[in-house]
Structures are given as C-alpha cells and as structure tokens.
Amino acid sequence: GNSVTQMEGPVTLSEEAFLTINCTYTATGYPSLFWYVQYPGEGLQLLLKATKADDKGSNKGFEATYRKETTSFHLEKGSVQVSDSAVYFCALNLGETSGSRLTFGEGTQLTVNP
Amino acid sequence: NAGVTQTPKFQVLKTGQSMTLQCAQDMNHEYMSWYRQDPGMGLRLIHYSVGAGITDQGEVPNGYNVSRSTTEDFPLRLLSAAPSQTSVYFCASSYRTGGDTQYFGPGTRLTVL
C-alpha cells in the first residue's frame, strides 16, 4: 500500500539553526508530494508541494526536492525562527485512482528556542 | 473568502449520542473530504466527495455518514458516538481532484465520554 514515513520527533533547535525533516514514501504510482504545517490550535496549511520527479517546492525559506530514485521529499530550511515552531506533515496524493486522498506521515513536532 | 469553515470548534458527547459536524467552503471547490487526526497517526481519510451528489468511503468510514447536496456543504454525521471517535476532525476541499492543493478547515475537537 501507499505510506509516508517521517523522522521521529520532537525536534528542538535554536534560532538560526539548520533544519532537516526527513520524509520517505512508498507508492504504487507517481504521486504528488506535499508538506503541510500545523500551528498550535489551527488546521493544516500547505507549505510547499512538488508534482513530479526532480521538482523543487519552496516557500517561506523552506525547500524540498522530489527524489524519485530515493523516494524521498526531505524538508529543509537554512535558518529557522521561533515562529517556525509547529507540527510538519509530509503527505502524498496519487490522484483520482486513490480517491484523491492525502496519505500523511505521523507528523514531526518542531520547537525553535530563542 | 472565508475559505473552509467548520462548526462547532469543540463538542462533548456521551456514548450513543448522535451529532453532525458542519463543513462549508466558499471557493466553489468540487472535491471535499473529512479527516480525523489522532496522536501519532497523522490524518486519516474518513469520507470524500468529488461533487454534489457523489460521495465515497475513505480509509476509516465506519460509524460515520456523509452527504453532499450542494457544492458548498459537506456535513459529517456520527450516528451513535463511541469513545473511539474521540479525535480532532478536519474538513478539506480542493478545486479538482488529483494533485491539486487541498485547503483545510480549523478543525472540530470531539470528545466522546
């Protein structure tokens, strides 16, 4: 079946540190890949996405590259801020063949200390 | 645009009670869906709809019913609440199916005693 595996959290960093959150996937097909962010008490917001191999999604200083050969979509940011503290979810979507459902990883809690 | 709205924000039920979680979107999106979020399990799809009058089951549909009489609204019904349905429920919508971005509502936190 289809699945997403994220690095276990929680992750705690100091402000301006480099961030990597690993995400790998298993899919029977060619999925679109997403990173969603959930701030405390809120719903999920799209952070970035990539729809085909070698695409790079980027937003708010975050980046992730769709690597088909390693089935990965790792999230990176060069210098995190306190305001980046949130839960980050990696997800895939195989389109209409799977009911357009998003398959999520477990989420990674990030805390950034000043 | 209000985006995706959900009501109520919080709800406490007793086992066996029924209730409806409301979801509405004002973006003229065809695709709508319901997820539940449980600790350590990410989000799991309950039901989805690709347009008015069309619904289908997701990964964890048991105990839940849906209908889609209009493009805007997609209510989720709990017929007889059970403690296992204690969770945070999110509604989402997108313009199309496939890899289109899905927009999430703020969630409903449900506790079943």
Coordinates of C-alpha atoms in Angstrom, one line a residue:
Chain A
G1 CA 0.0 0.0 0.0
N2 CA 0.9 3.7 0.0
S3 CA 2.6 5.1 3.0
V4 CA 4.7 8.1 4.2
T5 CA 7.4 7.8 6.9
Q6 CA 8.7 10.9 8.6
M7 CA 11.6 11.2 11.0
E8 CA 10.6 10.8 14.6
G9 CA 10.2 13.9 16.7
P10 CA 10.1 16.0 18.6
V11 CA 12.8 18.2 17.1
T12 CA 14.2 21.1 19.2
L13 CA 16.5 23.7 17.6
S14 CA 18.0 27.0 18.5
E15 CA 17.0 30.0 16.4
E16 CA 19.1 30.3 13.1
A17 CA 19.9 26.6 13.1
F18 CA 19.6 24.4 10.0
L19 CA 16.6 22.2 9.8
T20 CA 16.1 18.9 8.0
I21 CA 13.0 16.8 8.4
N22 CA 13.3 13.5 6.6
C23 CA 10.4 12.1 4.6
T24 CA 10.3 8.9 2.5
Y25 CA 7.3 7.4 0.8
T26 CA 6.1 4.1 -0.7
A27 CA 3.6 4.5 -3.5
T28 CA 2.1 2.4 -6.3
G29 CA 2.4 5.0 -9.0
Y30 CA 3.7 8.6 -9.4
P31 CA 2.4 10.7 -6.5
S32 CA 2.3 14.4 -5.9
L33 CA 4.2 15.2 -2.7
F34 CA 3.3 17.8 -0.1
W35 CA 4.5 19.4 3.1
Y36 CA 1.8 20.8 5.4
V37 CA 2.3 22.8 8.6
Q38 CA 0.0 22.9 11.6
Y39 CA 0.4 25.7 14.0
P40 CA -1.0 25.3 17.6
G41 CA -4.8 25.2 17.6
E42 CA -5.1 25.6 13.9
G43 CA -5.8 23.5 10.8
L44 CA -3.2 22.4 8.3
Q45 CA -1.8 24.8 5.8
L46 CA 0.1 23.9 2.6
L47 CA 3.7 24.8 3.0
L48 CA 5.0 23.5 -0.4
K49 CA 4.5 20.8 -3.0
A50 CA 6.0 19.1 -5.9
T51 CA 4.1 17.2 -8.6
K52 CA 6.9 15.3 -10.5
A53 CA 10.4 13.9 -10.0
D54 CA 13.2 16.5 -9.6
D55 CA 10.7 19.3 -8.9
K56 CA 11.7 21.5 -6.0
G57 CA 9.0 23.1 -3.9
S58 CA 9.8 26.2 -1.9
N59 CA 8.0 28.7 0.4
K60 CA 8.9 30.9 3.3
G61 CA 12.6 29.8 3.2
F62 CA 11.6 26.1 3.2
E63 CA 12.6 23.8 0.4
A64 CA 12.0 20.1 -0.6
T65 CA 13.1 18.2 -3.7
Y66 CA 11.1 15.3 -5.1
R67 CA 13.7 12.5 -5.4
K68 CA 12.2 9.5 -7.2
E69 CA 15.4 7.4 -7.0
T70 CA 15.4 7.6 -3.2
T71 CA 11.6 8.0 -2.8
S72 CA 12.2 11.0 -0.6
F73 CA 11.0 14.5 -0.1
H74 CA 13.1 15.9 2.8
L75 CA 12.2 19.3 4.1
E76 CA 15.0 21.8 4.7
K77 CA 15.4 25.4 6.0
G78 CA 18.7 27.2 6.3
S79 CA 17.9 29.3 9.3
V80 CA 14.8 28.6 11.5
Q81 CA 12.9 31.1 13.5
V82 CA 10.9 30.8 16.7
S83 CA 7.8 31.4 14.5
D84 CA 8.5 28.1 12.7
S85 CA 7.6 26.1 15.8
A86 CA 4.8 23.9 14.6
V87 CA 4.0 20.3 13.5
Y88 CA 5.1 19.4 10.0
F89 CA 3.3 16.7 7.9
C90 CA 4.6 15.1 4.8
A91 CA 1.9 13.7 2.5
L92 CA 1.4 12.1 -0.9
N93 CA -1.5 12.1 -3.3
L94 CA -1.9 9.6 -6.1
G95 CA -4.8 11.4 -7.7
E96 CA -8.1 10.1 -8.8
T97 CA -7.1 6.4 -8.7
S98 CA -6.9 6.7 -5.0
G99 CA -9.9 9.0 -4.5
S100 CA -7.5 11.9 -4.4
R101 CA -6.8 11.1 -0.8
L102 CA -3.8 12.6 1.0
T103 CA -1.8 9.9 2.8
F104 CA 0.0 11.6 5.7
G105 CA 3.0 10.8 7.7
E106 CA 2.8 10.9 11.5
G107 CA 3.9 14.5 11.8
T108 CA 7.1 16.0 13.3
Q109 CA 6.9 18.5 16.1
L110 CA 9.4 21.3 15.7
T111 CA 10.2 23.6 18.6
V112 CA 12.6 26.5 18.0
N113 CA 14.1 28.2 21.0
P114 CA 15.3 31.8 21.0
Chain B
N1 CA -13.4 34.4 1.0
A2 CA -13.9 32.6 4.3
G3 CA -12.2 29.5 2.9
V4 CA -13.2 26.3 4.7
T5 CA -15.3 26.7 7.8
Q6 CA -16.2 24.1 10.4
T7 CA -18.6 24.2 13.3
P8 CA -18.6 23.6 16.2
K9 CA -15.0 24.1 17.3
F10 CA -15.4 21.8 20.4
Q11 CA -18.0 19.2 21.3
V12 CA -18.5 16.8 24.1
L13 CA -20.9 13.8 23.6
K14 CA -22.0 10.9 25.6
T15 CA -21.7 7.4 24.2
G16 CA -24.6 6.6 21.9
Q17 CA -25.5 10.2 21.1
S18 CA -25.6 11.4 17.5
M19 CA -24.4 14.7 16.0
T20 CA -23.4 16.4 12.8
L21 CA -20.2 18.2 12.2
Q22 CA -20.7 21.0 9.7
C23 CA -18.3 21.9 6.9
A24 CA -18.7 24.6 4.3
Q25 CA -16.5 26.2 1.7
D26 CA -17.0 29.3 -0.5
M27 CA -14.3 28.6 -3.1
N28 CA -16.5 26.6 -5.5
H29 CA -14.4 23.6 -4.9
E30 CA -15.6 20.3 -6.3
Y31 CA -13.6 18.0 -4.1
M32 CA -14.3 17.9 -0.3
S33 CA -13.2 15.4 2.3
W34 CA -13.1 14.6 6.0
Y35 CA -10.1 13.5 8.0
R36 CA -9.6 12.6 11.6
Q37 CA -6.4 13.3 13.5
D38 CA -5.2 11.1 16.3
P39 CA -1.9 11.3 18.2
G40 CA 1.0 9.6 16.5
M41 CA -1.2 8.6 13.4
G42 CA -1.2 11.7 11.2
L43 CA -4.5 12.3 9.5
R44 CA -6.7 9.5 8.1
L45 CA -9.4 10.0 5.5
I46 CA -13.0 9.2 6.6
H47 CA -15.1 10.1 3.5
Y48 CA -14.8 12.2 0.5
S49 CA -16.9 13.7 -2.3
V50 CA -15.9 14.6 -5.9
G51 CA -19.0 16.7 -6.4
A52 CA -22.6 17.3 -5.4
G53 CA -24.5 14.1 -5.0
I54 CA -21.3 11.9 -5.1
T55 CA -19.6 10.5 -2.0
D56 CA -17.3 7.6 -1.3
Q57 CA -15.6 6.0 1.6
G58 CA -12.1 6.6 2.7
E59 CA -9.7 4.7 5.0
V60 CA -11.8 4.8 8.2
P61 CA -15.5 5.2 7.3
N62 CA -17.2 3.0 10.0
G63 CA -19.5 4.9 12.3
Y64 CA -19.7 8.0 10.0
N65 CA -22.2 9.1 7.3
V66 CA -21.9 11.9 4.8
S67 CA -24.0 13.5 2.1
R68 CA -23.3 16.3 -0.4
S69 CA -26.5 18.0 -1.5
T70 CA -24.7 21.3 -2.5
T71 CA -21.2 22.2 -3.8
E72 CA -20.7 24.3 -0.7
D73 CA -21.6 21.9 2.2
F74 CA -20.3 18.5 3.3
P75 CA -21.6 17.5 6.7
L76 CA -20.3 14.6 8.7
R77 CA -22.7 12.6 10.8
L78 CA -21.9 10.4 13.8
L79 CA -24.9 8.1 14.2
S80 CA -24.1 6.6 17.6
A81 CA -20.9 8.1 19.1
A82 CA -18.3 5.9 20.7
P83 CA -15.2 6.7 22.8
S84 CA -13.0 5.5 19.8
Q85 CA -14.4 8.5 17.9
T86 CA -12.7 11.0 20.2
S87 CA -10.5 12.9 17.9
V88 CA -9.9 16.1 16.0
Y89 CA -11.8 16.3 12.7
F90 CA -10.7 18.3 9.7
C91 CA -12.6 19.1 6.6
A92 CA -10.7 19.9 3.4
S93 CA -11.5 21.0 -0.1
S94 CA -9.8 21.5 -3.4
Y95 CA -10.8 22.8 -6.8
R96 CA -10.1 19.5 -8.6
T97 CA -9.0 16.0 -7.7
G98 CA -5.5 14.7 -8.2
G99 CA -2.5 16.7 -7.1
D100 CA -4.4 19.9 -6.5
T101 CA -3.8 21.7 -3.2
Q102 CA -6.3 20.8 -0.5
Y103 CA -7.4 23.6 1.9
F104 CA -8.2 22.6 5.5
G105 CA -10.7 24.0 7.9
P106 CA -9.7 24.9 11.5
G107 CA -11.0 21.6 12.9
T108 CA -13.5 20.3 15.4
R109 CA -12.3 18.7 18.6
L110 CA -14.7 16.0 19.7
T111 CA -14.7 14.1 23.0
V112 CA -16.9 11.1 23.5
L113 CA -17.4 10.1 27.1

